[in-house]
PDB file of C-alpha atoms and ligand atoms in Angstrom:
ATOM      1  CA  MET A 373     103.649  72.563  99.414  1.00 92.00           C
ATOM      2  CA  GLU A 374     106.165  74.763  97.618  1.00 93.00           C
ATOM      3  CA  ILE A 375     106.096  78.504  98.288  1.00 92.00           C
ATOM      4  CA  VAL A 376     107.794  80.953  95.936  1.00 89.00           C
ATOM      5  CA  PRO A 377     108.057  84.720  96.406  1.00 87.00           C
ATOM      6  CA  VAL A 378     107.347  87.004  93.469  1.00 89.00           C
ATOM      7  CA  PRO A 379     108.620  90.545  94.051  1.00 84.00           C
ATOM      8  CA  ALA A 380     106.355  93.342  92.802  1.00 86.00           C
ATOM      9  CA  PHE A 381     106.149  97.116  93.062  1.00 84.00           C
ATOM     10  CA  SER A 382     108.799  98.520  95.384  1.00 79.00           C
ATOM     11  CA  ASP A 383     108.530  96.131  98.320  1.00 79.00           C
ATOM     12  CA  ASN A 384     105.599  93.741  97.908  1.00 85.00           C
ATOM     13  CA  TYR A 385     105.900  89.985  98.024  1.00 86.00           C
ATOM     14  CA  LEU A 386     103.287  88.034  96.111  1.00 91.00           C
ATOM     15  CA  TRP A 387     103.424  84.391  97.120  1.00 93.00           C
ATOM     16  CA  LEU A 388     102.896  81.486  94.731  1.00 96.00           C
ATOM     17  CA  VAL A 389     101.848  78.309  96.524  1.00 97.00           C
ATOM     18  CA  HIS A 390     102.091  75.066  94.579  1.00 97.00           C
ATOM     19  CA  ASP A 391     100.922  71.555  95.368  1.00 97.00           C
ATOM     20  CA  GLU A 392     102.748  69.026  93.235  1.00 96.00           C
ATOM     21  CA  ALA A 393     100.344  66.141  93.853  1.00 97.00           C
ATOM     22  CA  SER A 394      97.218  67.910  92.632  1.00 97.00           C
ATOM     23  CA  GLY A 395      98.957  70.337  90.268  1.00 97.00           C
ATOM     24  CA  GLU A 396      97.096  73.204  91.926  1.00 98.00           C
ATOM     25  CA  THR A 397      98.695  76.614  92.344  1.00 98.00           C
ATOM     26  CA  ALA A 398      97.408  79.488  94.435  1.00 98.00           C
ATOM     27  CA  VAL A 399      98.659  83.040  94.547  1.00 98.00           C
ATOM     28  CA  VAL A 400      98.406  85.098  97.723  1.00 97.00           C
ATOM     29  CA  ASP A 401      97.675  88.814  97.326  1.00 97.00           C
ATOM     30  CA  PRO A 402      98.436  89.425  93.648  1.00 97.00           C
ATOM     31  CA  GLY A 403      98.662  93.189  93.521  1.00 96.00           C
ATOM     32  CA  ASP A 404      99.972  92.860  89.982  1.00 96.00           C
ATOM     33  CA  ALA A 405      99.127  90.083  87.509  1.00 97.00           C
ATOM     34  CA  ALA A 406     102.049  90.173  85.088  1.00 96.00           C
ATOM     35  CA  PRO A 407     104.922  89.128  87.389  1.00 95.00           C
ATOM     36  CA  VAL A 408     102.812  86.398  88.981  1.00 96.00           C
ATOM     37  CA  LEU A 409     101.669  84.947  85.669  1.00 97.00           C
ATOM     38  CA  ALA A 410     105.244  85.048  84.371  1.00 96.00           C
ATOM     39  CA  ALA A 411     106.651  83.371  87.482  1.00 95.00           C
ATOM     40  CA  ALA A 412     103.995  80.634  87.348  1.00 97.00           C
ATOM     41  CA  ASP A 413     104.573  80.157  83.644  1.00 97.00           C
ATOM     42  CA  ALA A 414     108.320  79.840  84.106  1.00 96.00           C
ATOM     43  CA  ARG A 415     107.678  76.880  86.409  1.00 96.00           C
ATOM     44  CA  GLY A 416     105.033  75.308  84.206  1.00 97.00           C
ATOM     45  CA  TRP A 417     102.343  76.046  86.807  1.00 97.00           C
ATOM     46  CA  THR A 418      98.812  77.250  86.135  1.00 97.00           C
ATOM     47  CA  ILE A 419      97.224  79.425  88.785  1.00 98.00           C
ATOM     48  CA  THR A 420      93.978  77.822  89.932  1.00 98.00           C
ATOM     49  CA  GLN A 421      93.223  79.966  92.968  1.00 98.00           C
ATOM     50  CA  VAL A 422      93.689  83.496  94.239  1.00 98.00           C
ATOM     51  CA  TRP A 423      93.651  84.194  97.974  1.00 98.00           C
ATOM     52  CA  ASN A 424      93.427  87.793  99.181  1.00 98.00           C
ATOM     53  CA  THR A 425      94.156  88.838 102.768  1.00 98.00           C
ATOM     54  CA  HIS A 426      92.513  92.278 102.464  1.00 97.00           C
ATOM     55  CA  TRP A 427      91.147  94.717  99.925  1.00 97.00           C
ATOM     56  CA  HIS A 428      94.098  97.084  99.349  1.00 97.00           C
ATOM     57  CA  ALA A 429      94.934  97.448  95.657  1.00 96.00           C
ATOM     58  CA  ASP A 430      98.550  96.319  96.056  1.00 95.00           C
ATOM     59  CA  HIS A 431      97.060  92.974  97.178  1.00 96.00           C
ATOM     60  CA  THR A 432      94.114  92.637  94.780  1.00 97.00           C
ATOM     61  CA  GLY A 433      95.027  94.695  91.694  1.00 97.00           C
ATOM     62  CA  GLY A 434      95.920  91.579  89.682  1.00 98.00           C
ATOM     63  CA  ASN A 435      92.790  89.591  90.581  1.00 98.00           C
ATOM     64  CA  LEU A 436      90.773  90.227  87.427  1.00 98.00           C
ATOM     65  CA  ALA A 437      93.619  89.772  84.955  1.00 98.00           C
ATOM     66  CA  ILE A 438      94.667  86.495  86.609  1.00 98.00           C
ATOM     67  CA  LYS A 439      91.088  85.252  86.580  1.00 98.00           C
ATOM     68  CA  ALA A 440      90.682  86.249  82.922  1.00 98.00           C
ATOM     69  CA  THR A 441      93.926  84.501  81.964  1.00 98.00           C
ATOM     70  CA  THR A 442      93.664  81.327  84.041  1.00 98.00           C
ATOM     71  CA  GLY A 443      90.067  80.997  85.232  1.00 98.00           C
ATOM     72  CA  ALA A 444      91.330  80.958  88.814  1.00 98.00           C
ATOM     73  CA  ARG A 445      88.793  81.056  91.634  1.00 98.00           C
ATOM     74  CA  ILE A 446      89.143  84.042  93.952  1.00 98.00           C
ATOM     75  CA  SER A 447      88.670  83.596  97.701  1.00 98.00           C
ATOM     76  CA  ALA A 448      88.796  86.743  99.807  1.00 98.00           C
ATOM     77  CA  PRO A 449      87.274  88.510 102.787  1.00 98.00           C
ATOM     78  CA  SER A 450      83.849  90.096 102.527  1.00 94.00           C
ATOM     79  CA  SER A 451      84.885  93.676 101.658  1.00 91.00           C
ATOM     80  CA  GLU A 452      82.938  95.034  98.698  1.00 91.00           C
ATOM     81  CA  LYS A 453      86.165  96.483  97.336  1.00 95.00           C
ATOM     82  CA  ILE A 454      87.685  93.145  96.296  1.00 97.00           C
ATOM     83  CA  PRO A 455      87.597  92.635  92.505  1.00 97.00           C
ATOM     84  CA  GLY A 456      86.229  89.380  91.110  1.00 97.00           C
ATOM     85  CA  ARG A 457      85.688  87.539  94.377  1.00 97.00           C
ATOM     86  CA  ASP A 458      84.012  84.132  94.054  1.00 98.00           C
ATOM     87  CA  VAL A 459      84.194  82.868  97.643  1.00 98.00           C
ATOM     88  CA  VAL A 460      83.855  84.908 100.837  1.00 98.00           C
ATOM     89  CA  LEU A 461      86.269  83.907 103.602  1.00 98.00           C
ATOM     90  CA  LYS A 462      85.518  84.465 107.267  1.00 97.00           C
ATOM     91  CA  GLU A 463      86.769  83.214 110.636  1.00 98.00           C
ATOM     92  CA  GLY A 464      86.906  79.418 110.742  1.00 98.00           C
ATOM     93  CA  ASP A 465      86.540  78.870 106.992  1.00 98.00           C
ATOM     94  CA  ALA A 466      88.932  76.564 105.143  1.00 97.00           C
ATOM     95  CA  VAL A 467      90.960  77.072 101.974  1.00 98.00           C
ATOM     96  CA  ARG A 468      92.192  73.962 100.206  1.00 98.00           C
ATOM     97  CA  LEU A 469      95.096  73.373  97.851  1.00 98.00           C
ATOM     98  CA  GLY A 470      95.142  69.714  96.928  1.00 97.00           C
ATOM     99  CA  LYS A 471      95.271  67.923 100.256  1.00 97.00           C
ATOM    100  CA  HIS A 472      96.577  70.961 102.127  1.00 98.00           C
ATOM    101  CA  VAL A 473      93.992  72.650 104.291  1.00 98.00           C
ATOM    102  CA  GLY A 474      94.372  76.193 105.569  1.00 98.00           C
ATOM    103  CA  ARG A 475      92.115  77.883 108.066  1.00 98.00           C
ATOM    104  CA  VAL A 476      91.018  81.476 108.063  1.00 98.00           C
ATOM    105  CA  ILE A 477      91.375  83.744 111.061  1.00 98.00           C
ATOM    106  CA  GLU A 478      90.178  87.328 111.123  1.00 98.00           C
ATOM    107  CA  VAL A 479      92.924  89.789 112.089  1.00 98.00           C
ATOM    108  CA  PRO A 480      91.410  93.290 111.789  1.00 98.00           C
ATOM    109  CA  GLY A 481      93.491  96.410 112.411  1.00 98.00           C
ATOM    110  CA  HIS A 482      95.377  97.326 109.225  1.00 97.00           C
ATOM    111  CA  THR A 483      91.972  97.077 107.533  1.00 98.00           C
ATOM    112  CA  LEU A 484      88.715  95.861 109.024  1.00 97.00           C
ATOM    113  CA  ASP A 485      88.418  92.979 106.560  1.00 96.00           C
ATOM    114  CA  HIS A 486      91.962  91.606 107.049  1.00 98.00           C
ATOM    115  CA  ILE A 487      92.334  87.840 107.358  1.00 98.00           C
ATOM    116  CA  ALA A 488      95.302  85.483 107.761  1.00 98.00           C
ATOM    117  CA  LEU A 489      95.562  81.986 106.301  1.00 98.00           C
ATOM    118  CA  LEU A 490      97.060  79.337 108.560  1.00 98.00           C
ATOM    119  CA  PHE A 491      98.300  75.952 107.391  1.00 98.00           C
ATOM    120  CA  ASP A 492      98.850  74.311 110.748  1.00 97.00           C
ATOM    121  CA  GLU A 493     100.334  71.050 109.513  1.00 96.00           C
ATOM    122  CA  GLU A 494     102.763  72.829 107.187  1.00 95.00           C
ATOM    123  CA  ARG A 495     103.612  75.440 109.856  1.00 95.00           C
ATOM    124  CA  VAL A 496     102.865  78.202 107.388  1.00 96.00           C
ATOM    125  CA  ALA A 497     100.952  81.433 107.917  1.00 96.00           C
ATOM    126  CA  PHE A 498     100.166  84.077 105.283  1.00 96.00           C
ATOM    127  CA  VAL A 499      99.724  87.220 107.316  1.00 96.00           C
ATOM    128  CA  GLY A 500      99.383  89.964 104.669  1.00 95.00           C
ATOM    129  CA  ASP A 501      99.919  93.427 106.119  1.00 95.00           C
ATOM    130  CA  THR A 502      99.232  92.523 109.744  1.00 96.00           C
ATOM    131  CA  LEU A 503     102.669  91.375 110.894  1.00 94.00           C
ATOM    132  CA  PHE A 504     106.080  92.122 109.393  1.00 89.00           C
ATOM    133  CA  ALA A 505     109.520  91.121 110.578  1.00 84.00           C
ATOM    134  CA  MET A 506     109.967  93.348 113.633  1.00 84.00           C
ATOM    135  CA  GLY A 507     106.986  95.417 112.603  1.00 88.00           C
ATOM    136  CA  CYS A 508     103.279  95.539 111.886  1.00 93.00           C
ATOM    137  CA  GLY A 509     100.909  97.197 109.447  1.00 94.00           C
ATOM    138  CA  ARG A 510      99.621 100.713 109.861  1.00 95.00           C
ATOM    139  CA  LEU A 511      96.172 101.187 111.326  1.00 96.00           C
ATOM    140  CA  PHE A 512      94.210 102.427 108.337  1.00 97.00           C
ATOM    141  CA  GLU A 513      90.796 101.238 109.494  1.00 97.00           C
ATOM    142  CA  GLY A 514      90.977  99.372 112.769  1.00 97.00           C
ATOM    143  CA  THR A 515      91.631 100.375 116.357  1.00 97.00           C
ATOM    144  CA  PRO A 516      94.809  99.735 118.360  1.00 97.00           C
ATOM    145  CA  ALA A 517      92.829  97.238 120.448  1.00 98.00           C
ATOM    146  CA  GLN A 518      91.836  95.266 117.341  1.00 98.00           C
ATOM    147  CA  MET A 519      95.367  95.236 115.972  1.00 98.00           C
ATOM    148  CA  TYR A 520      96.862  94.321 119.323  1.00 98.00           C
ATOM    149  CA  ARG A 521      94.540  91.338 119.606  1.00 98.00           C
ATOM    150  CA  SER A 522      95.287  90.322 116.005  1.00 98.00           C
ATOM    151  CA  LEU A 523      99.045  90.412 116.641  1.00 97.00           C
ATOM    152  CA  GLN A 524      98.637  88.415 119.829  1.00 98.00           C
ATOM    153  CA  ARG A 525      96.671  85.768 117.952  1.00 97.00           C
ATOM    154  CA  LEU A 526      99.486  85.420 115.415  1.00 97.00           C
ATOM    155  CA  ALA A 527     102.130  85.469 118.149  1.00 97.00           C
ATOM    156  CA  GLY A 528     100.251  82.632 119.815  1.00 97.00           C
ATOM    157  CA  LEU A 529     100.911  80.262 116.922  1.00 97.00           C
ATOM    158  CA  PRO A 530     103.539  77.559 117.438  1.00 96.00           C
ATOM    159  CA  ASP A 531     107.134  78.901 117.641  1.00 94.00           C
ATOM    160  CA  GLU A 532     108.362  77.387 114.411  1.00 92.00           C
ATOM    161  CA  THR A 533     105.501  78.710 112.267  1.00 94.00           C
ATOM    162  CA  ASN A 534     106.919  80.488 109.206  1.00 92.00           C
ATOM    163  CA  LEU A 535     105.328  83.862 108.639  1.00 92.00           C
ATOM    164  CA  TYR A 536     104.845  84.911 105.021  1.00 92.00           C
ATOM    165  CA  CYS A 537     104.445  88.690 105.089  1.00 86.00           C
ATOM    166  CA  ALA A 538     103.269  90.792 102.148  1.00 84.00           C
ATOM    167  CA  HIS A 539     106.043  93.377 102.419  1.00 82.00           C
ATOM    168  CA  GLU A 540     109.673  93.234 103.287  1.00 70.00           C
ATOM    169  CA  TYR A 541     110.598  96.503 104.922  1.00 62.00           C
ATOM    170  CA  THR A 542     113.508  95.534 107.114  1.00 55.00           C
ATOM    171  CA  LEU A 543     115.365  93.229 104.762  1.00 55.00           C
ATOM    172  CA  SER A 544     115.122  94.965 101.413  1.00 55.00           C
ATOM    173  CA  ASN A 545     118.354  93.271 100.456  1.00 53.00           C
ATOM    174  CA  ALA A 546     116.555  89.947 100.654  1.00 58.00           C
ATOM    175  CA  ARG A 547     114.162  91.141  98.006  1.00 56.00           C
ATOM    176  CA  PHE A 548     117.026  92.042  95.729  1.00 58.00           C
ATOM    177  CA  ALA A 549     118.610  88.660  96.416  1.00 59.00           C
ATOM    178  CA  VAL A 550     115.437  86.887  95.349  1.00 60.00           C
ATOM    179  CA  GLN A 551     115.306  88.912  92.151  1.00 62.00           C
ATOM    180  CA  ALA A 552     118.962  88.300  91.398  1.00 64.00           C
ATOM    181  CA  GLU A 553     118.703  84.580  92.138  1.00 66.00           C
ATOM    182  CA  PRO A 554     115.101  83.546  91.611  1.00 65.00           C
ATOM    183  CA  GLU A 555     115.921  79.850  92.033  1.00 66.00           C
ATOM    184  CA  ASN A 556     117.626  80.346  95.377  1.00 62.00           C
ATOM    185  CA  ALA A 557     115.087  78.971  97.810  1.00 58.00           C
ATOM    186  CA  ALA A 558     117.296  79.864 100.768  1.00 56.00           C
ATOM    187  CA  ALA A 559     117.209  83.537  99.845  1.00 53.00           C
ATOM    188  CA  ALA A 560     113.471  83.350  99.457  1.00 54.00           C
ATOM    189  CA  ALA A 561     113.293  81.771 102.853  1.00 51.00           C
ATOM    190  CA  ARG A 562     114.791  84.767 104.654  1.00 56.00           C
ATOM    191  CA  LEU A 563     111.546  84.594 106.478  1.00 71.00           C
ATOM    192  CA  THR A 564     110.595  85.131 110.012  1.00 83.00           C
ATOM    193  CA  THR A 565     109.072  82.776 112.540  1.00 88.00           C
ATOM    194  CA  VAL A 566     106.645  83.287 115.361  1.00 94.00           C
ATOM    195  CA  ALA A 567     109.432  82.633 117.875  1.00 92.00           C
ATOM    196  CA  GLN A 568     111.637  85.345 116.330  1.00 88.00           C
ATOM    197  CA  GLU A 569     108.804  87.844 116.386  1.00 90.00           C
ATOM    198  CA  ARG A 570     108.022  87.079 120.023  1.00 92.00           C
ATOM    199  CA  GLU A 571     111.684  87.809 120.792  1.00 91.00           C
ATOM    200  CA  THR A 572     112.253  90.879 118.615  1.00 88.00           C
ATOM    201  CA  ASN A 573     109.031  92.580 117.529  1.00 90.00           C
ATOM    202  CA  PRO A 574     108.151  95.525 119.812  1.00 92.00           C
ATOM    203  CA  PHE A 575     104.558  95.553 118.602  1.00 94.00           C
ATOM    204  CA  VAL A 576     104.115  91.905 119.515  1.00 94.00           C
ATOM    205  CA  ARG A 577     105.937  92.405 122.809  1.00 94.00           C
ATOM    206  CA  ALA A 578     103.800  95.375 123.882  1.00 94.00           C
ATOM    207  CA  THR A 579     102.240  94.567 127.231  1.00 95.00           C
ATOM    208  CA  ASP A 580      98.775  95.828 126.366  1.00 96.00           C
ATOM    209  CA  GLU A 581      96.794  97.684 123.707  1.00 96.00           C
ATOM    210  CA  HIS A 582      97.734 101.073 125.162  1.00 96.00           C
ATOM    211  CA  ALA A 583     101.441 100.346 124.996  1.00 95.00           C
ATOM    212  CA  PHE A 584     100.847  99.038 121.483  1.00 96.00           C
ATOM    213  CA  ALA A 585      98.974 102.210 120.481  1.00 96.00           C
ATOM    214  CA  ARG A 586     101.890 104.371 121.679  1.00 95.00           C
ATOM    215  CA  LEU A 587     104.433 102.324 119.731  1.00 93.00           C
ATOM    216  CA  ARG A 588     102.352 102.375 116.551  1.00 94.00           C
ATOM    217  CA  LYS A 589     101.947 106.158 116.818  1.00 93.00           C
ATOM    218  CA  ASP A 590     105.696 106.614 117.359  1.00 92.00           C
ATOM    219  CA  LYS A 591     106.490 104.396 114.390  1.00 90.00           C
ATOM    220  CA  ASP A 592     104.103 106.349 112.120  1.00 89.00           C
ATOM    221  CA  SER A 593     106.343 109.395 112.514  1.00 87.00           C
ATOM    222  CA  PHE A 594     109.657 107.556 112.798  1.00 83.00           C
ATOM    223  CA  ARG A 595     112.348 108.410 110.275  1.00 75.00           C
ATOM    224  CA  SER A 596     115.516 106.401 110.508  1.00 61.00           C
TER     225      SER A 596
HETATM  226 ZN1  LIG B 828      97.445  96.838 102.992  1.00 80.75          ZN
END
């Protein structure tokens, strides 16, 4: 399974996921169609699936154009606000890319419909706007208790699990590096792991939902 970041907007990462054996390609959270279609095209890949983690437009805005261009099937959580959805994903469901099987877990907090996609064998997790390197998503819809539990679920994954986040806030230089050197897989892989987040992420390390709620509130008004 090959995973390629496609930078979009000011700090979004759209992830292309390719399986060589089957020739299938999925895109995770295509907020914009054009850069994703171009990146797939440049590699000779055709997008066959779209996976959305939640309804926000910077994660779903490209759904319809990608479907119209490629005929891709769209799998996404149950929110009515997701354009073009074909398959509803909920806790325990599977997504398949060739022989790779991912499982869906529900991680509400940033939005109520938010899901993560976990490929246990590949040690890969697409976590959308729930967890970022040393950070977490804002609480637009959910409660601190929901988000705290969601973060703890992700932090409970095996140490070496690579976390594919939908934004890069702390390492904006990494985004530039990927743009400057699109073929540099090492730059693309300036990723974070579950172990690193357990060691460094204050939101993950919060002792309970109340401590988490305080941190999240502080961060909402934090200006560096
Ligand atoms: Zn979002």
